[in-house]
Structures are given as C-alpha cells and as structure tokens.
C-alpha cells in the first residue's frame, strides 16, 4: 500500500518537473491520496448527469451508504467498485421486496 | 427479473429497428435477417439457438461474450506491452491518425467504447489541451501591444482551466480489469479532469439519447457479439451531427503484403503472446477474430444500414487497419 503511494508520488513529481503538457492536477493529486471516498463521490456526481439505467434509460439515484446507483422504477442497484460504476444489468442487485424469491445475481 | 426484462426490451428494440431497416432498404416484407452481412445467423428468435464465431470456432452467442471477457481479463495487465510488441509500436500511429482525423475542438464530449486501457481518451484529452494552448498562443501573438490590463486578464483566465473540464471523455468497457488498468495508467500520468470510467455493454449503453459529440470504438467492435446492436446504440447516444469513428483490423489490399501479414499473424503473434503475456490462446483468438471480421466495404454497409450518413473509410498500413467514419444527421 505504501509502495503504491510512494510510486505515485514519484511519478507525479516526475511529471510536474518534466513540465509535461498535462493540466496541472497537483492540487487534486495530494487530496486523492488521502481521501479515497471523497474522490469516489466526486467522480459519481459529474457522471450522474450522463449515466442512465441501460435497461430503461431512466436517470439513476446515487446511494452514498451502499455506494450504488439505484433505479427506483425497476428496483435494481448497480455497484460502484473502485470509483468505476458497473452498468452491466447482470451484475446489478435486485432490491425489490415484492418479487418472488429468485436467486439474486452475484454482486461482484 | 432483470434478465427477462432485458430480453423484452431487446426484442422490442430489435423489432422496431428491423422494421425501420426494412422500410429504408425497400425490401418487401422479407425478414430482415436474410440480407444481413456475413454473421451466418439462423433466423430464430431464441437467443440460445443462435451461434456465432469466436475466432475460427463456432460458439453459441451467449458464450461468446463470456469467452471474450475471459480473454481480455487475462491479457489486461500486459495489454499495452503486447500491443507495442505485436505491432512494433505502429498501433500508436494508428491511434494518432484517428485523433488527427477526428480533430476534436475543445469543449466536445467523447464516448470511447471498448476503451479498455484508455489509449484513445488520453490522446483525446492531450489533443484538446494542445489545441487550446495553440489557440491561446495564437491569440497572444495576434494581440498588438497589449495593455497590462489585457495581460493580467490572460493570466487570470488561464487559472480557470475550463478547457479540459468542458471537454469530456468517458471510457466505457465491458471488462472491469481493462478499465482498472486504464484508470491506474491515467492516475499515474496525473490526468483525472474530464476523464470518466464506466463499466458498460456496447450493445446496451448506459447513456441517454443524444449525449455525445464523438463516439469511438478502437479495436473493439470485432469482439462485440451483435455488431449491429452496437451500431444502433452508437447512433442513439450520438447528438445529431455527431461522428462515429471506428478503428479496426481489416482486409489487406495488396496480395503480397497479405501473405506476409498472414504469416506474421499466425506464426509470430501467438508466440509473442505466450512469451510476453503467457497466453497463447488469447492471441490466437485475436488473429482469428481479425479474419472473421467483415472487410472494409461490408463494414461500411453495416454502418450505413445502422443509419449513419457520409460513411467513408481510410486504409491504414495498406489495409491492415481501417478507420471508418460516419455521421448522425
């Protein structure tokens, strides 16, 4: 774990020193190392404008507690892993309480 | 329940699209499946009955997606290295050509499907940044004897960094491993503004209609089970005036080069795959799937059938790779 943080620190200072034509994100970089959860939220909120349920094409609700994107209508929740939302219907979790007891698809 | 809903939705969409296609082509009430290009599909409604190709093998359609997933899950870590080794670095030129032909302006939204490790999106953001800076330099040069007020304004606007935040690239891939590798790469390069990662199916994109200016799919569409569905989805999510661009391996035009290419593909590439990535079969699949993919003209026909206009293709490296482009009007 420390190694990855150190590694990232080294490559990022390398980038900054080299004066690469990337947008300077040095402010964001140090924050990211410390607060992974905050970073996940940031990703989601801007993506939420674009993402819809692949089945019904309706907008989704972000549930911060379970870190999922929920489609109320169909009663399914798409998980978010490592800040990347998984919008494959087979990987979604059923959250409806009135459906017959069919085995829920495995949540990765 | 989600699965049955999916089938219903799919059927509904497929039927409505088939009707549209039939009327567009003028075919008199024939089932649309008859004149569809070389997928060798028997026209039965049950998805499980249909078979498709996985390289040179014939597999049920339901299995293809799973096997393709496994292939890319296995190769994800070494994907970029293998690309460099197999193409001797030329894949970078192909992707750069895609960007040059695309010529994106700052402020556009890109959807990079089957984006995997994010090569296209990263190049896109770089290109747009570069364009922005070039514009600023041009503006600065054209300003004759600017006042100190103007100069200080210029400095303050630079701080806003609205360029890459306006331009947006969304990388969508069905494979979590590839995205993870890509995200690590981007984080390592320090690029996060304007770049998003989503796990999604090209045949069922999790985006609303008319959202993106540019849709790209680079070396991914031959792995999709239902290419026509992917094309339909591309049409759907693009804004009117949006551009569809596809980089894919295609048929080599020159016969001599074709023989060399075949020899290289079947003798060298799986060996490289075994040596570098420890996976012969995945790279065997790769070279076989290239042979099964329709050629430039056929694919152009498929894109036109999906509803794109002004479809054209550019042959790169003598036809080893073709860049197809179409517009949604």
Short mmCIF file of C-alpha atoms in Angstrom, two decimals, chain A residues 8 11-12 15 21-25 29 32 39 43 46-47 49-57 74 76 81-91 94 96 99 102 108, chain B residues 1 5-6 9 109 126 129-130 132-133 136 161 164 168 170 174 176 179-180 183 187-192 195-201 204-208 211-212 233 236:
data_model
loop_
_atom_site.label_atom_id
_atom_site.label_comp_id
_atom_site.label_asym_id
_atom_site.label_seq_id
_atom_site.Cartn_x
_atom_site.Cartn_y
_atom_site.Cartn_z
CA UNK A 8 2.54 7.58 -7.43
CA UNK A 11 5.80 9.59 -10.94
CA UNK A 12 3.72 12.65 -10.27
CA UNK A 15 5.55 14.65 -14.38
CA UNK A 21 1.71 19.45 -21.21
CA UNK A 22 -0.89 17.95 -18.92
CA UNK A 23 -3.31 20.04 -16.99
CA UNK A 24 -1.71 20.59 -13.57
CA UNK A 25 -3.66 18.50 -11.12
CA UNK A 29 -3.38 14.60 -6.53
CA UNK A 32 -6.78 11.98 -3.73
CA UNK A 39 -12.83 11.08 -4.64
CA UNK A 43 -16.49 11.01 -9.88
CA UNK A 46 -20.34 14.53 -12.59
CA UNK A 47 -21.05 11.18 -14.22
CA UNK A 49 -25.61 13.67 -15.41
CA UNK A 50 -24.65 11.24 -18.15
CA UNK A 51 -25.45 7.82 -16.72
CA UNK A 52 -28.83 6.18 -17.08
CA UNK A 53 -30.02 2.66 -16.48
CA UNK A 54 -29.11 0.60 -19.56
CA UNK A 55 -32.43 -1.23 -19.41
CA UNK A 56 -34.94 1.56 -19.00
CA UNK A 57 -32.79 4.58 -19.93
CA UNK A 74 -37.04 -1.39 -11.75
CA UNK A 76 -32.13 -2.55 -9.18
CA UNK A 81 -16.20 -0.53 -7.45
CA UNK A 82 -13.01 1.50 -7.11
CA UNK A 83 -14.89 4.55 -8.29
CA UNK A 84 -15.98 2.85 -11.51
CA UNK A 85 -19.74 2.26 -11.84
CA UNK A 86 -20.66 -1.16 -13.14
CA UNK A 87 -23.59 -0.73 -15.51
CA UNK A 88 -23.95 -4.32 -16.64
CA UNK A 89 -27.51 -5.48 -15.87
CA UNK A 90 -26.36 -8.98 -14.88
CA UNK A 91 -24.13 -7.52 -12.18
CA UNK A 94 -32.30 -6.58 -7.13
CA UNK A 96 -37.41 -5.00 -4.78
CA UNK A 99 -40.53 -10.18 -6.21
CA UNK A 102 -35.39 -15.90 -7.31
CA UNK A 108 -19.04 -8.61 -7.90
CA UNK B 1 -36.30 -10.39 -13.39
CA UNK B 5 -36.87 -7.51 -18.83
CA UNK B 6 -33.72 -7.28 -20.84
CA UNK B 9 -36.54 -4.62 -24.17
CA UNK B 109 -17.76 15.16 -25.41
CA UNK B 126 -3.96 15.68 -24.77
CA UNK B 129 -5.28 20.61 -24.39
CA UNK B 130 -2.75 21.17 -27.11
CA UNK B 132 -6.35 25.07 -26.51
CA UNK B 133 -2.81 26.15 -25.84
CA UNK B 136 -4.05 30.93 -26.69
CA UNK B 161 -8.70 25.71 -16.59
CA UNK B 164 -10.37 20.01 -20.22
CA UNK B 168 -15.15 15.27 -21.51
CA UNK B 170 -15.96 8.78 -20.99
CA UNK B 174 -17.45 -4.31 -20.58
CA UNK B 176 -13.51 -4.33 -15.38
CA UNK B 179 -10.70 -0.32 -17.03
CA UNK B 180 -8.82 -0.81 -13.83
CA UNK B 183 -7.50 4.03 -14.58
CA UNK B 187 -3.80 8.20 -12.35
CA UNK B 188 -0.12 7.56 -12.86
CA UNK B 189 0.00 10.23 -15.54
CA UNK B 190 -1.93 12.59 -13.31
CA UNK B 191 -4.85 13.00 -15.68
CA UNK B 192 -8.21 12.97 -13.98
CA UNK B 195 -11.98 11.63 -17.79
CA UNK B 196 -14.54 9.12 -16.54
CA UNK B 197 -14.64 5.35 -16.44
CA UNK B 198 -17.77 3.24 -16.74
CA UNK B 199 -18.33 -0.49 -17.00
CA UNK B 200 -20.93 -0.93 -19.70
CA UNK B 201 -22.05 -3.10 -22.59
CA UNK B 204 -26.75 -1.67 -24.18
CA UNK B 205 -25.06 1.61 -23.34
CA UNK B 206 -25.93 3.22 -20.01
CA UNK B 207 -26.30 6.65 -21.57
CA UNK B 208 -29.26 8.68 -22.65
CA UNK B 211 -25.44 12.86 -25.43
CA UNK B 212 -22.10 12.68 -27.19
CA UNK B 233 -26.58 2.14 -29.74
CA UNK B 236 -28.69 6.54 -30.33
#
